[in-house]
């Protein structure tokens, strides 16, 4: 049997290995942030990823670039946290439960990484763009998932309601519920579900 990889140019093989090692470093960064709740040093990332510190500085010109890659990789690592199962299906109670369940799971798992990216917001246009993009994507989910209720509102009322739900179920809200108010994930989900039920218009 011919080993196809033997026919690949050496430069291609090097590029593949570099890409794999870079991805390993990004995954190491993500795992360390989620484990410790703070940004690790380049040395810690290199050690976890099994690459040299010299390689780290070849793969990433700045820490902002590493953080940016980590945020972008969330979609690959945790797709189940970014999608609502059976979007826009079921009765009102079921749709509210599905929505708040996914949002709580998202923030419970990833809030250290989300908050770290927000801390970088002021000094990094890339971080700012990523945050805005993520917020808009989550808002679009709300529009689709609760279309049955939202379509009964005028355009301004619809956008006001989407904005209110977005803020209510944001990572900043999660942090306030969990840390400041000392609410459990279950209590937070219950409060969000109750608030959503009041925010959404009743469809006759």
Tab-separated table of C-alpha atoms in Angstrom:
chain	number	residue	atom	x	y	z
A	1	UNK	CA	0.000	0.000	0.000
A	2	UNK	CA	1.272	3.448	-0.921
A	3	UNK	CA	1.506	5.927	1.907
A	4	UNK	CA	0.017	9.054	0.360
A	5	UNK	CA	1.681	11.246	2.950
A	6	UNK	CA	5.049	10.221	1.482
A	7	UNK	CA	4.077	11.929	-1.760
A	8	UNK	CA	3.250	15.241	-0.088
A	9	UNK	CA	5.831	18.024	-0.291
A	10	UNK	CA	7.824	18.435	2.903
A	11	UNK	CA	6.612	22.010	3.172
A	12	UNK	CA	3.012	20.771	3.271
A	13	UNK	CA	3.808	18.303	6.036
A	14	UNK	CA	5.528	21.040	8.012
A	15	UNK	CA	2.515	23.331	7.583
A	16	UNK	CA	0.168	20.589	8.827
A	17	UNK	CA	2.315	19.925	11.892
A	18	UNK	CA	2.560	23.649	12.598
A	19	UNK	CA	-1.218	24.002	12.313
A	20	UNK	CA	-1.781	21.047	14.645
A	21	UNK	CA	0.662	22.370	17.233
A	22	UNK	CA	-0.860	25.823	17.050
A	23	UNK	CA	-4.314	24.312	17.618
A	24	UNK	CA	-2.908	22.341	20.560
A	25	UNK	CA	-1.630	25.581	22.074
A	26	UNK	CA	-5.028	27.239	21.619
A	27	UNK	CA	-6.756	24.249	23.244
A	28	UNK	CA	-4.253	24.353	26.100
A	29	UNK	CA	-4.987	28.043	26.625
A	30	UNK	CA	-8.742	27.372	26.689
A	31	UNK	CA	-8.411	24.491	29.143
A	32	UNK	CA	-6.166	26.465	31.497
A	33	UNK	CA	-8.514	29.454	31.520
A	34	UNK	CA	-11.513	27.227	32.241
A	35	UNK	CA	-9.633	25.393	34.992
A	36	UNK	CA	-8.179	28.422	36.776
A	37	UNK	CA	-10.409	31.308	35.748
A	38	UNK	CA	-7.546	33.542	34.645
A	39	UNK	CA	-5.161	33.981	31.732
A	40	UNK	CA	-2.204	31.583	31.863
A	41	UNK	CA	1.336	32.614	31.036
A	42	UNK	CA	2.848	31.641	27.665
A	43	UNK	CA	5.109	29.218	29.578
A	44	UNK	CA	2.095	27.479	31.123
A	45	UNK	CA	0.391	27.190	27.756
A	46	UNK	CA	3.548	25.801	26.132
A	47	UNK	CA	3.973	23.207	28.885
A	48	UNK	CA	0.338	22.045	28.652
A	49	UNK	CA	0.468	21.916	24.848
A	50	UNK	CA	3.794	20.096	24.789
A	51	UNK	CA	5.538	22.690	22.655
A	52	UNK	CA	8.588	24.826	23.321
A	53	UNK	CA	8.247	28.424	24.435
A	54	UNK	CA	10.179	29.420	21.313
A	55	UNK	CA	7.495	27.731	19.214
A	56	UNK	CA	4.792	29.625	21.115
A	57	UNK	CA	6.309	32.920	20.081
A	58	UNK	CA	6.556	31.706	16.484
A	59	UNK	CA	2.894	30.640	16.428
A	60	UNK	CA	1.495	33.794	18.061
A	61	UNK	CA	2.881	37.288	17.688
A	62	UNK	CA	0.951	38.586	20.710
A	63	UNK	CA	-1.191	37.290	23.577
A	64	UNK	CA	-4.143	39.053	21.952
A	65	UNK	CA	-3.716	36.784	18.950
A	66	UNK	CA	-3.790	33.709	21.189
A	67	UNK	CA	-6.898	34.963	23.007
A	68	UNK	CA	-8.568	35.769	19.698
A	69	UNK	CA	-7.889	32.273	18.362
A	70	UNK	CA	-9.254	30.794	21.587
A	71	UNK	CA	-12.551	32.666	21.246
A	72	UNK	CA	-12.823	31.679	17.585
A	73	UNK	CA	-12.203	28.021	18.494
A	74	UNK	CA	-15.140	27.866	20.909
A	75	UNK	CA	-17.429	27.062	17.981
A	76	UNK	CA	-15.317	24.002	17.176
A	77	UNK	CA	-14.810	22.838	20.755
A	78	UNK	CA	-18.285	23.457	22.171
A	79	UNK	CA	-20.891	23.539	19.363
A	80	UNK	CA	-23.584	22.134	21.665
A	81	UNK	CA	-23.350	25.257	23.849
A	82	UNK	CA	-24.009	27.590	20.945
A	83	UNK	CA	-27.105	25.982	19.478
A	84	UNK	CA	-30.619	25.606	20.821
A	85	UNK	CA	-31.901	22.045	20.386
A	86	UNK	CA	-35.000	21.895	18.190
A	87	UNK	CA	-35.009	25.644	17.645
A	88	UNK	CA	-38.455	27.290	17.608
A	89	UNK	CA	-40.293	24.010	18.295
A	90	UNK	CA	-42.562	23.054	21.161
A	91	UNK	CA	-44.961	25.138	23.190
A	92	UNK	CA	-44.029	28.381	24.910
A	93	UNK	CA	-42.945	26.713	28.162
A	94	UNK	CA	-40.783	24.188	26.302
A	95	UNK	CA	-39.112	26.862	24.192
A	96	UNK	CA	-38.343	29.027	27.214
A	97	UNK	CA	-36.906	25.984	29.017
A	98	UNK	CA	-34.762	25.014	26.011
A	99	UNK	CA	-33.433	28.544	25.635
A	100	UNK	CA	-32.546	29.149	29.277
A	101	UNK	CA	-31.068	25.647	29.544
A	102	UNK	CA	-28.607	26.328	26.725
A	103	UNK	CA	-27.721	29.803	28.011
A	104	UNK	CA	-27.046	28.529	31.542
A	105	UNK	CA	-24.928	25.658	30.172
A	106	UNK	CA	-22.979	28.104	27.987
A	107	UNK	CA	-22.127	30.487	30.802
A	108	UNK	CA	-21.563	27.781	33.402
A	109	UNK	CA	-18.927	26.189	31.188
A	110	UNK	CA	-17.334	29.124	29.408
A	111	UNK	CA	-17.814	32.249	31.526
A	112	UNK	CA	-14.111	32.514	32.528
A	113	UNK	CA	-13.151	32.665	28.850
A	114	UNK	CA	-16.004	35.047	28.013
A	115	UNK	CA	-15.079	37.422	30.825
A	116	UNK	CA	-11.390	37.293	29.922
A	117	UNK	CA	-12.240	38.389	26.396
A	118	UNK	CA	-14.306	41.261	27.757
A	119	UNK	CA	-11.373	42.426	29.864
A	120	UNK	CA	-9.382	42.643	26.638
A	121	UNK	CA	-12.154	44.667	24.989
A	122	UNK	CA	-10.712	48.130	25.726
A	123	UNK	CA	-7.283	47.523	24.261
A	124	UNK	CA	-8.099	45.183	21.414
A	125	UNK	CA	-10.226	45.995	18.334
A	126	UNK	CA	-10.210	42.267	17.518
A	127	UNK	CA	-11.708	41.387	20.907
A	128	UNK	CA	-14.311	44.133	20.507
A	129	UNK	CA	-15.309	42.803	17.100
A	130	UNK	CA	-15.546	39.225	18.412
A	131	UNK	CA	-17.742	40.300	21.324
A	132	UNK	CA	-20.087	42.249	19.047
A	133	UNK	CA	-20.267	39.335	16.611
A	134	UNK	CA	-21.081	36.847	19.390
A	135	UNK	CA	-23.754	39.125	20.849
A	136	UNK	CA	-25.392	39.588	17.452
A	137	UNK	CA	-25.383	35.837	16.812
A	138	UNK	CA	-27.046	35.158	20.170
A	139	UNK	CA	-29.611	37.889	19.463
A	140	UNK	CA	-30.409	36.263	16.118
A	141	UNK	CA	-31.073	33.011	17.984
A	142	UNK	CA	-33.632	34.817	20.126
A	143	UNK	CA	-35.391	36.212	17.056
A	144	UNK	CA	-35.692	32.756	15.501
A	145	UNK	CA	-36.511	30.788	18.650
A	146	UNK	CA	-39.242	33.155	19.837
A	147	UNK	CA	-40.516	34.264	16.440
A	148	UNK	CA	-44.065	33.172	17.292
A	149	UNK	CA	-44.281	35.752	20.075
A	150	UNK	CA	-42.056	38.433	18.581
A	151	UNK	CA	-43.929	38.623	15.292
A	152	UNK	CA	-46.955	39.989	17.186
A	153	UNK	CA	-44.990	43.123	18.132
A	154	UNK	CA	-44.233	46.183	16.049
A	155	UNK	CA	-40.597	46.477	14.850
A	156	UNK	CA	-39.500	48.701	17.747
A	157	UNK	CA	-41.179	46.492	20.337
A	158	UNK	CA	-39.652	43.399	18.772
A	159	UNK	CA	-36.124	44.799	18.898
A	160	UNK	CA	-36.616	46.116	22.436
A	161	UNK	CA	-37.686	42.659	23.599
A	162	UNK	CA	-34.783	40.932	21.856
A	163	UNK	CA	-32.359	43.408	23.438
A	164	UNK	CA	-33.867	42.878	26.899
A	165	UNK	CA	-33.612	39.084	26.601
A	166	UNK	CA	-30.035	39.380	25.322
A	167	UNK	CA	-28.984	41.456	28.329
A	168	UNK	CA	-30.945	39.309	30.781
A	169	UNK	CA	-29.188	36.122	29.657
A	170	UNK	CA	-25.718	37.591	29.018
A	171	UNK	CA	-22.522	36.450	30.712
A	172	UNK	CA	-22.507	39.725	32.656
A	173	UNK	CA	-25.945	38.878	34.025
A	174	UNK	CA	-24.746	35.359	34.816
A	175	UNK	CA	-21.810	36.761	36.760
A	176	UNK	CA	-24.088	39.031	38.769
A	177	UNK	CA	-26.563	36.270	39.565
A	178	UNK	CA	-23.881	33.743	40.496
A	179	UNK	CA	-21.218	35.854	42.178
A	180	UNK	CA	-22.880	39.022	43.449
A	181	UNK	CA	-26.276	37.578	44.343
A	182	UNK	CA	-24.977	34.087	45.180
A	183	UNK	CA	-27.656	32.329	43.137
A	184	UNK	CA	-27.184	28.725	42.034
A	185	UNK	CA	-27.349	27.763	38.346
A	186	UNK	CA	-30.799	26.299	38.975
A	187	UNK	CA	-32.023	29.463	40.672
A	188	UNK	CA	-30.556	31.591	37.897
A	189	UNK	CA	-32.283	29.522	35.250
A	190	UNK	CA	-35.580	29.745	37.129
A	191	UNK	CA	-35.290	33.541	37.413
A	192	UNK	CA	-34.429	33.896	33.723
A	193	UNK	CA	-37.318	31.647	32.687
A	194	UNK	CA	-39.756	33.640	34.818
A	195	UNK	CA	-38.491	36.933	33.406
A	196	UNK	CA	-38.700	35.654	29.826
A	197	UNK	CA	-42.281	34.573	30.397
A	198	UNK	CA	-43.096	38.150	31.415
A	199	UNK	CA	-41.107	39.775	28.601
A	200	UNK	CA	-42.584	37.719	25.771
A	201	UNK	CA	-46.085	38.664	24.597
A	202	UNK	CA	-48.815	36.077	25.035
A	203	UNK	CA	-50.037	34.677	21.722
A	204	UNK	CA	-53.772	34.119	21.700
